[in-house]
């Protein structure tokens, strides 16, 4: 009995269309993989801050800390020196009354020199001018200018005392106007400082003068200190 040999199946070679389809599929898979990797890298780069962004953020944080500290220091200085100036203004009001209907009580030169010394010491305390944000610099300059204006008023009054009494009246009026200017300038700076404290989260802080008020001065608000 003869055994019939089994023939091996004939495998047809891939057609040109099949080879093309395979290559296209491979290219598509590779493209998807590359795109995924590129997208992930791009997302990381976009989501992560650059060295420049980090440096800018650090500078901003440092500025905030500096500005807050300067506002606190200026507030303490303004409040303490306002107390010192109020003492001088209260005594000056006796020699140069705020109301024209009140009779003046001229001060002696020794008393006036004491006022001048007190204001000079306050001026020295406000002489320092560290660099800070513009709003703080403006408030600081306002306080310094107000003290300078008050010192000028006292110098004028000291000169008035050296004149005959019949020539003093008009110049005493000049002293009153100089004092009013000084108090008004201080009130503007105090208002600026009040807002600065609110801006840095410290709430309202009042460093206003309580003596020598004139029509040109800004009055303290009625908001309790520490509230925003």
PDB file of C-alpha atoms in Angstrom:
ATOM      1  CA  UNK A   1       0.000   0.000   0.000  1.00  0.00           C
ATOM      2  CA  UNK A   2       1.525   3.211  -1.052  1.00  0.00           C
ATOM      3  CA  UNK A   3       1.645   6.291   1.233  1.00  0.00           C
ATOM      4  CA  UNK A   4       0.644   9.524  -0.376  1.00  0.00           C
ATOM      5  CA  UNK A   5       3.055  12.306   0.426  1.00  0.00           C
ATOM      6  CA  UNK A   6       1.479  15.375   2.098  1.00  0.00           C
ATOM      7  CA  UNK A   7       2.264  18.608   0.435  1.00  0.00           C
ATOM      8  CA  UNK A   8       3.304  21.629   2.482  1.00  0.00           C
ATOM      9  CA  UNK A   9       0.837  24.488   2.371  1.00  0.00           C
ATOM     10  CA  UNK A  10       1.846  27.183   0.045  1.00  0.00           C
ATOM     11  CA  UNK A  11       2.178  30.560   1.792  1.00  0.00           C
ATOM     12  CA  UNK A  12       1.602  33.414  -0.529  1.00  0.00           C
ATOM     13  CA  UNK A  13       4.125  36.244  -0.220  1.00  0.00           C
ATOM     14  CA  UNK A  14       2.699  39.524   1.136  1.00  0.00           C
ATOM     15  CA  UNK A  15       1.315  41.725  -1.490  1.00  0.00           C
ATOM     16  CA  UNK A  16       2.551  45.252  -2.073  1.00  0.00           C
ATOM     17  CA  UNK A  17      -0.636  46.613  -0.521  1.00  0.00           C
ATOM     18  CA  UNK A  18      -0.096  44.553   2.620  1.00  0.00           C
ATOM     19  CA  UNK A  19       3.473  45.677   2.977  1.00  0.00           C
ATOM     20  CA  UNK A  20       2.379  49.317   2.603  1.00  0.00           C
ATOM     21  CA  UNK A  21      -0.368  48.921   5.198  1.00  0.00           C
ATOM     22  CA  UNK A  22       2.093  47.433   7.683  1.00  0.00           C
ATOM     23  CA  UNK A  23       4.533  50.245   7.215  1.00  0.00           C
ATOM     24  CA  UNK A  24       1.792  52.844   7.648  1.00  0.00           C
ATOM     25  CA  UNK A  25       0.596  51.160  10.837  1.00  0.00           C
ATOM     26  CA  UNK A  26       4.131  51.096  12.207  1.00  0.00           C
ATOM     27  CA  UNK A  27       4.637  54.741  11.414  1.00  0.00           C
ATOM     28  CA  UNK A  28       1.349  55.655  13.085  1.00  0.00           C
ATOM     29  CA  UNK A  29       2.245  53.747  16.247  1.00  0.00           C
ATOM     30  CA  UNK A  30       5.656  55.382  16.393  1.00  0.00           C
ATOM     31  CA  UNK A  31       4.124  58.799  15.810  1.00  0.00           C
ATOM     32  CA  UNK A  32       1.646  58.311  18.643  1.00  0.00           C
ATOM     33  CA  UNK A  33       4.419  57.253  21.014  1.00  0.00           C
ATOM     34  CA  UNK A  34       6.634  60.192  20.050  1.00  0.00           C
ATOM     35  CA  UNK A  35       3.728  62.620  20.296  1.00  0.00           C
ATOM     36  CA  UNK A  36       2.862  61.311  23.744  1.00  0.00           C
ATOM     37  CA  UNK A  37       6.407  61.720  24.962  1.00  0.00           C
ATOM     38  CA  UNK A  38       6.682  65.172  23.437  1.00  0.00           C
ATOM     39  CA  UNK A  39       3.348  66.213  24.912  1.00  0.00           C
ATOM     40  CA  UNK A  40       4.402  65.053  28.353  1.00  0.00           C
ATOM     41  CA  UNK A  41       7.668  66.933  28.123  1.00  0.00           C
ATOM     42  CA  UNK A  42       5.901  70.047  26.858  1.00  0.00           C
ATOM     43  CA  UNK A  43       3.361  69.848  29.673  1.00  0.00           C
ATOM     44  CA  UNK A  44       6.155  69.609  32.204  1.00  0.00           C
ATOM     45  CA  UNK A  45       7.946  72.596  30.715  1.00  0.00           C
ATOM     46  CA  UNK A  46       4.763  74.666  30.572  1.00  0.00           C
ATOM     47  CA  UNK A  47       3.635  73.696  34.064  1.00  0.00           C
ATOM     48  CA  UNK A  48       7.001  74.219  35.742  1.00  0.00           C
ATOM     49  CA  UNK A  49       8.175  77.800  36.439  1.00  0.00           C
ATOM     50  CA  UNK A  50      11.357  78.881  34.763  1.00  0.00           C
ATOM     51  CA  UNK A  51      14.381  80.085  36.694  1.00  0.00           C
ATOM     52  CA  UNK A  52      13.405  83.647  35.771  1.00  0.00           C
ATOM     53  CA  UNK A  53       9.842  83.189  37.045  1.00  0.00           C
ATOM     54  CA  UNK A  54      11.141  81.739  40.300  1.00  0.00           C
ATOM     55  CA  UNK A  55      13.582  84.615  40.763  1.00  0.00           C
ATOM     56  CA  UNK A  56      10.828  87.174  40.122  1.00  0.00           C
ATOM     57  CA  UNK A  57       8.525  85.455  42.620  1.00  0.00           C
ATOM     58  CA  UNK A  58      11.284  85.434  45.246  1.00  0.00           C
ATOM     59  CA  UNK A  59      11.934  89.143  44.699  1.00  0.00           C
ATOM     60  CA  UNK A  60       8.224  89.883  45.044  1.00  0.00           C
ATOM     61  CA  UNK A  61       8.049  87.994  48.338  1.00  0.00           C
ATOM     62  CA  UNK A  62      11.098  89.869  49.622  1.00  0.00           C
ATOM     63  CA  UNK A  63       9.499  93.193  48.641  1.00  0.00           C
ATOM     64  CA  UNK A  64       6.296  92.317  50.494  1.00  0.00           C
ATOM     65  CA  UNK A  65       8.244  91.459  53.655  1.00  0.00           C
ATOM     66  CA  UNK A  66      10.307  94.656  53.374  1.00  0.00           C
ATOM     67  CA  UNK A  67       7.285  96.869  52.704  1.00  0.00           C
ATOM     68  CA  UNK A  68       5.314  95.429  55.617  1.00  0.00           C
ATOM     69  CA  UNK A  69       8.244  95.918  57.975  1.00  0.00           C
ATOM     70  CA  UNK A  70       8.773  99.508  56.821  1.00  0.00           C
ATOM     71  CA  UNK A  71       5.091 100.348  57.284  1.00  0.00           C
ATOM     72  CA  UNK A  72       5.177  98.935  60.817  1.00  0.00           C
ATOM     73  CA  UNK A  73       8.340 100.869  61.694  1.00  0.00           C
ATOM     74  CA  UNK A  74       7.050 104.134  60.221  1.00  0.00           C
ATOM     75  CA  UNK A  75       3.756 103.711  62.070  1.00  0.00           C
ATOM     76  CA  UNK A  76       5.534 103.300  65.390  1.00  0.00           C
ATOM     77  CA  UNK A  77       7.728 106.322  64.682  1.00  0.00           C
ATOM     78  CA  UNK A  78       4.817 108.512  63.579  1.00  0.00           C
ATOM     79  CA  UNK A  79       2.723 107.632  66.625  1.00  0.00           C
ATOM     80  CA  UNK A  80       5.501 108.273  69.132  1.00  0.00           C
ATOM     81  CA  UNK A  81       6.622 111.544  67.552  1.00  0.00           C
ATOM     82  CA  UNK A  82       3.018 112.738  67.228  1.00  0.00           C
ATOM     83  CA  UNK A  83       2.837 112.610  71.025  1.00  0.00           C
ATOM     84  CA  UNK A  84       6.003 114.721  71.284  1.00  0.00           C
ATOM     85  CA  UNK A  85       4.747 117.272  68.768  1.00  0.00           C
ATOM     86  CA  UNK A  86       1.335 117.492  70.433  1.00  0.00           C
ATOM     87  CA  UNK A  87       3.028 118.730  73.607  1.00  0.00           C
ATOM     88  CA  UNK A  88       4.759 121.518  71.689  1.00  0.00           C
ATOM     89  CA  UNK A  89       1.604 122.418  69.765  1.00  0.00           C
ATOM     90  CA  UNK A  90      -0.471 122.580  72.943  1.00  0.00           C
ATOM     91  CA  UNK A  91       1.954 125.071  74.492  1.00  0.00           C
ATOM     92  CA  UNK A  92       2.317 127.020  71.254  1.00  0.00           C
ATOM     93  CA  UNK A  93      -1.472 127.377  71.139  1.00  0.00           C
ATOM     94  CA  UNK A  94      -1.273 129.495  74.292  1.00  0.00           C
ATOM     95  CA  UNK A  95       1.241 131.865  72.725  1.00  0.00           C
ATOM     96  CA  UNK A  96      -0.381 131.778  69.284  1.00  0.00           C
ATOM     97  CA  UNK A  97      -4.075 130.944  69.815  1.00  0.00           C
ATOM     98  CA  UNK A  98      -5.906 129.070  67.099  1.00  0.00           C
ATOM     99  CA  UNK A  99      -8.932 131.317  67.604  1.00  0.00           C
ATOM    100  CA  UNK A 100      -8.382 134.987  66.818  1.00  0.00           C
ATOM    101  CA  UNK A 101     -10.720 135.955  69.647  1.00  0.00           C
ATOM    102  CA  UNK A 102      -8.422 134.375  72.249  1.00  0.00           C
ATOM    103  CA  UNK A 103      -5.800 136.633  73.784  1.00  0.00           C
ATOM    104  CA  UNK A 104      -2.236 135.346  73.292  1.00  0.00           C
ATOM    105  CA  UNK A 105       0.090 134.598  76.185  1.00  0.00           C
ATOM    106  CA  UNK A 106       3.580 135.259  74.821  1.00  0.00           C
ATOM    107  CA  UNK A 107       6.190 132.649  75.672  1.00  0.00           C
ATOM    108  CA  UNK A 108       9.610 133.537  77.009  1.00  0.00           C
ATOM    109  CA  UNK A 109      12.665 132.798  74.836  1.00  0.00           C
ATOM    110  CA  UNK A 110      13.765 129.903  77.067  1.00  0.00           C
ATOM    111  CA  UNK A 111      10.444 128.129  76.502  1.00  0.00           C
ATOM    112  CA  UNK A 112      10.658 128.694  72.757  1.00  0.00           C
ATOM    113  CA  UNK A 113      14.156 127.228  72.665  1.00  0.00           C
ATOM    114  CA  UNK A 114      12.776 124.171  74.438  1.00  0.00           C
ATOM    115  CA  UNK A 115      10.140 123.820  71.715  1.00  0.00           C
ATOM    116  CA  UNK A 116      12.779 124.166  69.038  1.00  0.00           C
ATOM    117  CA  UNK A 117      14.968 121.517  70.646  1.00  0.00           C
ATOM    118  CA  UNK A 118      12.035 119.108  70.917  1.00  0.00           C
ATOM    119  CA  UNK A 119      11.072 119.565  67.267  1.00  0.00           C
ATOM    120  CA  UNK A 120      14.695 119.281  66.183  1.00  0.00           C
ATOM    121  CA  UNK A 121      14.929 115.887  67.895  1.00  0.00           C
ATOM    122  CA  UNK A 122      11.768 114.761  66.126  1.00  0.00           C
ATOM    123  CA  UNK A 123      13.244 115.944  62.825  1.00  0.00           C
ATOM    124  CA  UNK A 124      16.344 113.843  63.474  1.00  0.00           C
ATOM    125  CA  UNK A 125      14.165 110.775  64.037  1.00  0.00           C
ATOM    126  CA  UNK A 126      12.447 111.354  60.696  1.00  0.00           C
ATOM    127  CA  UNK A 127      15.672 112.110  58.833  1.00  0.00           C
ATOM    128  CA  UNK A 128      16.323 108.502  57.820  1.00  0.00           C
ATOM    129  CA  UNK A 129      14.894 107.688  54.405  1.00  0.00           C
ATOM    130  CA  UNK A 130      15.319 103.999  53.506  1.00  0.00           C
ATOM    131  CA  UNK A 131      14.279 102.925  50.036  1.00  0.00           C
ATOM    132  CA  UNK A 132      10.819 101.398  49.907  1.00  0.00           C
ATOM    133  CA  UNK A 133       7.680 101.322  47.823  1.00  0.00           C
ATOM    134  CA  UNK A 134       6.497 104.680  46.505  1.00  0.00           C
ATOM    135  CA  UNK A 135       3.478 104.947  48.812  1.00  0.00           C
ATOM    136  CA  UNK A 136       5.647 104.472  51.905  1.00  0.00           C
ATOM    137  CA  UNK A 137       8.226 106.949  50.629  1.00  0.00           C
ATOM    138  CA  UNK A 138       5.481 109.537  50.098  1.00  0.00           C
ATOM    139  CA  UNK A 139       4.155 109.110  53.642  1.00  0.00           C
ATOM    140  CA  UNK A 140       7.664 109.270  55.090  1.00  0.00           C
ATOM    141  CA  UNK A 141       8.434 112.425  53.124  1.00  0.00           C
ATOM    142  CA  UNK A 142       5.149 113.971  54.245  1.00  0.00           C
ATOM    143  CA  UNK A 143       5.962 113.509  57.925  1.00  0.00           C
ATOM    144  CA  UNK A 144       9.459 114.887  57.417  1.00  0.00           C
ATOM    145  CA  UNK A 145       8.142 117.953  55.578  1.00  0.00           C
ATOM    146  CA  UNK A 146       5.510 118.577  58.253  1.00  0.00           C
ATOM    147  CA  UNK A 147       8.138 118.581  61.002  1.00  0.00           C
ATOM    148  CA  UNK A 148      10.282 120.944  58.951  1.00  0.00           C
ATOM    149  CA  UNK A 149       7.325 123.296  58.495  1.00  0.00           C
ATOM    150  CA  UNK A 150       6.634 123.325  62.232  1.00  0.00           C
ATOM    151  CA  UNK A 151      10.301 124.046  62.925  1.00  0.00           C
ATOM    152  CA  UNK A 152      10.000 127.014  60.571  1.00  0.00           C
ATOM    153  CA  UNK A 153       6.971 128.291  62.475  1.00  0.00           C
ATOM    154  CA  UNK A 154       8.896 128.137  65.740  1.00  0.00           C
ATOM    155  CA  UNK A 155      11.864 129.940  64.201  1.00  0.00           C
ATOM    156  CA  UNK A 156       9.512 132.673  63.041  1.00  0.00           C
ATOM    157  CA  UNK A 157       7.992 132.965  66.492  1.00  0.00           C
ATOM    158  CA  UNK A 158      11.445 133.187  68.082  1.00  0.00           C
ATOM    159  CA  UNK A 159      12.238 136.069  65.735  1.00  0.00           C
ATOM    160  CA  UNK A 160       8.924 137.751  66.570  1.00  0.00           C
ATOM    161  CA  UNK A 161       9.824 137.863  70.258  1.00  0.00           C
ATOM    162  CA  UNK A 162      12.791 140.056  69.405  1.00  0.00           C
ATOM    163  CA  UNK A 163      10.566 142.723  67.855  1.00  0.00           C
ATOM    164  CA  UNK A 164       8.743 145.583  69.576  1.00  0.00           C
ATOM    165  CA  UNK A 165       5.260 144.569  70.663  1.00  0.00           C
ATOM    166  CA  UNK A 166       3.578 146.943  68.216  1.00  0.00           C
ATOM    167  CA  UNK A 167       5.149 145.040  65.307  1.00  0.00           C
ATOM    168  CA  UNK A 168       4.401 141.526  66.489  1.00  0.00           C
ATOM    169  CA  UNK A 169       0.715 141.142  65.626  1.00  0.00           C
ATOM    170  CA  UNK A 170       1.031 140.600  61.861  1.00  0.00           C
ATOM    171  CA  UNK A 171       3.957 138.211  62.247  1.00  0.00           C
ATOM    172  CA  UNK A 172       2.156 136.194  64.905  1.00  0.00           C
ATOM    173  CA  UNK A 173      -0.515 135.648  62.261  1.00  0.00           C
ATOM    174  CA  UNK A 174       2.221 134.306  59.980  1.00  0.00           C
ATOM    175  CA  UNK A 175       3.282 131.855  62.684  1.00  0.00           C
ATOM    176  CA  UNK A 176      -0.316 130.650  62.948  1.00  0.00           C
ATOM    177  CA  UNK A 177      -0.479 130.016  59.201  1.00  0.00           C
ATOM    178  CA  UNK A 178       2.845 128.164  59.234  1.00  0.00           C
ATOM    179  CA  UNK A 179       1.614 125.998  62.085  1.00  0.00           C
ATOM    180  CA  UNK A 180      -1.609 125.224  60.213  1.00  0.00           C
ATOM    181  CA  UNK A 181       0.395 124.219  57.151  1.00  0.00           C
ATOM    182  CA  UNK A 182       2.557 121.885  59.229  1.00  0.00           C
ATOM    183  CA  UNK A 183      -0.450 120.227  60.867  1.00  0.00           C
ATOM    184  CA  UNK A 184      -2.217 119.846  57.514  1.00  0.00           C
ATOM    185  CA  UNK A 185       0.866 118.246  55.957  1.00  0.00           C
ATOM    186  CA  UNK A 186       1.129 115.816  58.864  1.00  0.00           C
ATOM    187  CA  UNK A 187      -2.539 114.864  58.485  1.00  0.00           C
ATOM    188  CA  UNK A 188      -2.032 114.009  54.804  1.00  0.00           C
ATOM    189  CA  UNK A 189       0.929 111.772  55.662  1.00  0.00           C
ATOM    190  CA  UNK A 190      -1.033 110.156  58.508  1.00  0.00           C
ATOM    191  CA  UNK A 191      -3.927 109.413  56.159  1.00  0.00           C
ATOM    192  CA  UNK A 192      -1.538 107.835  53.674  1.00  0.00           C
ATOM    193  CA  UNK A 193      -0.003 105.749  56.458  1.00  0.00           C
ATOM    194  CA  UNK A 194      -3.436 104.676  57.656  1.00  0.00           C
ATOM    195  CA  UNK A 195      -4.234 103.282  54.204  1.00  0.00           C
ATOM    196  CA  UNK A 196      -0.831 101.608  53.961  1.00  0.00           C
ATOM    197  CA  UNK A 197      -1.542  99.697  57.157  1.00  0.00           C
ATOM    198  CA  UNK A 198      -4.834  98.495  55.732  1.00  0.00           C
ATOM    199  CA  UNK A 199      -3.070  97.424  52.531  1.00  0.00           C
ATOM    200  CA  UNK A 200      -0.493  95.295  54.378  1.00  0.00           C
ATOM    201  CA  UNK A 201      -3.137  93.677  56.571  1.00  0.00           C
ATOM    202  CA  UNK A 202      -2.538  95.615  59.798  1.00  0.00           C
ATOM    203  CA  UNK A 203      -5.877  97.398  59.798  1.00  0.00           C
ATOM    204  CA  UNK A 204      -6.408 101.097  60.445  1.00  0.00           C
ATOM    205  CA  UNK A 205      -3.626 102.773  62.421  1.00  0.00           C
ATOM    206  CA  UNK A 206      -3.975 106.408  63.484  1.00  0.00           C
ATOM    207  CA  UNK A 207      -0.904 108.606  63.857  1.00  0.00           C
ATOM    208  CA  UNK A 208      -2.666 111.968  63.679  1.00  0.00           C
ATOM    209  CA  UNK A 209      -1.849 115.051  65.703  1.00  0.00           C
ATOM    210  CA  UNK A 210      -4.503 116.023  68.227  1.00  0.00           C
ATOM    211  CA  UNK A 211      -3.408 119.653  68.671  1.00  0.00           C
ATOM    212  CA  UNK A 212      -3.171 122.611  66.329  1.00  0.00           C
ATOM    213  CA  UNK A 213      -5.919 121.446  63.979  1.00  0.00           C
ATOM    214  CA  UNK A 214      -6.967 123.830  61.254  1.00  0.00           C
ATOM    215  CA  UNK A 215      -9.521 123.840  58.463  1.00  0.00           C
ATOM    216  CA  UNK A 216      -6.941 122.395  56.073  1.00  0.00           C
ATOM    217  CA  UNK A 217      -6.137 119.298  58.146  1.00  0.00           C
ATOM    218  CA  UNK A 218      -7.657 115.877  57.471  1.00  0.00           C
ATOM    219  CA  UNK A 219      -9.492 114.548  60.499  1.00  0.00           C
ATOM    220  CA  UNK A 220      -8.949 111.055  61.836  1.00  0.00           C
ATOM    221  CA  UNK A 221     -11.617 108.567  60.783  1.00  0.00           C
ATOM    222  CA  UNK A 222     -13.857 106.898  63.323  1.00  0.00           C
ATOM    223  CA  UNK A 223     -12.842 103.349  62.395  1.00  0.00           C
ATOM    224  CA  UNK A 224     -11.322 101.494  65.378  1.00  0.00           C
ATOM    225  CA  UNK A 225      -7.627 100.738  65.072  1.00  0.00           C
ATOM    226  CA  UNK A 226      -6.773  97.289  63.793  1.00  0.00           C
ATOM    227  CA  UNK A 227      -9.968  96.906  61.775  1.00  0.00           C
ATOM    228  CA  UNK A 228     -10.042  96.885  57.995  1.00  0.00           C
TER     229      UNK A 228
END
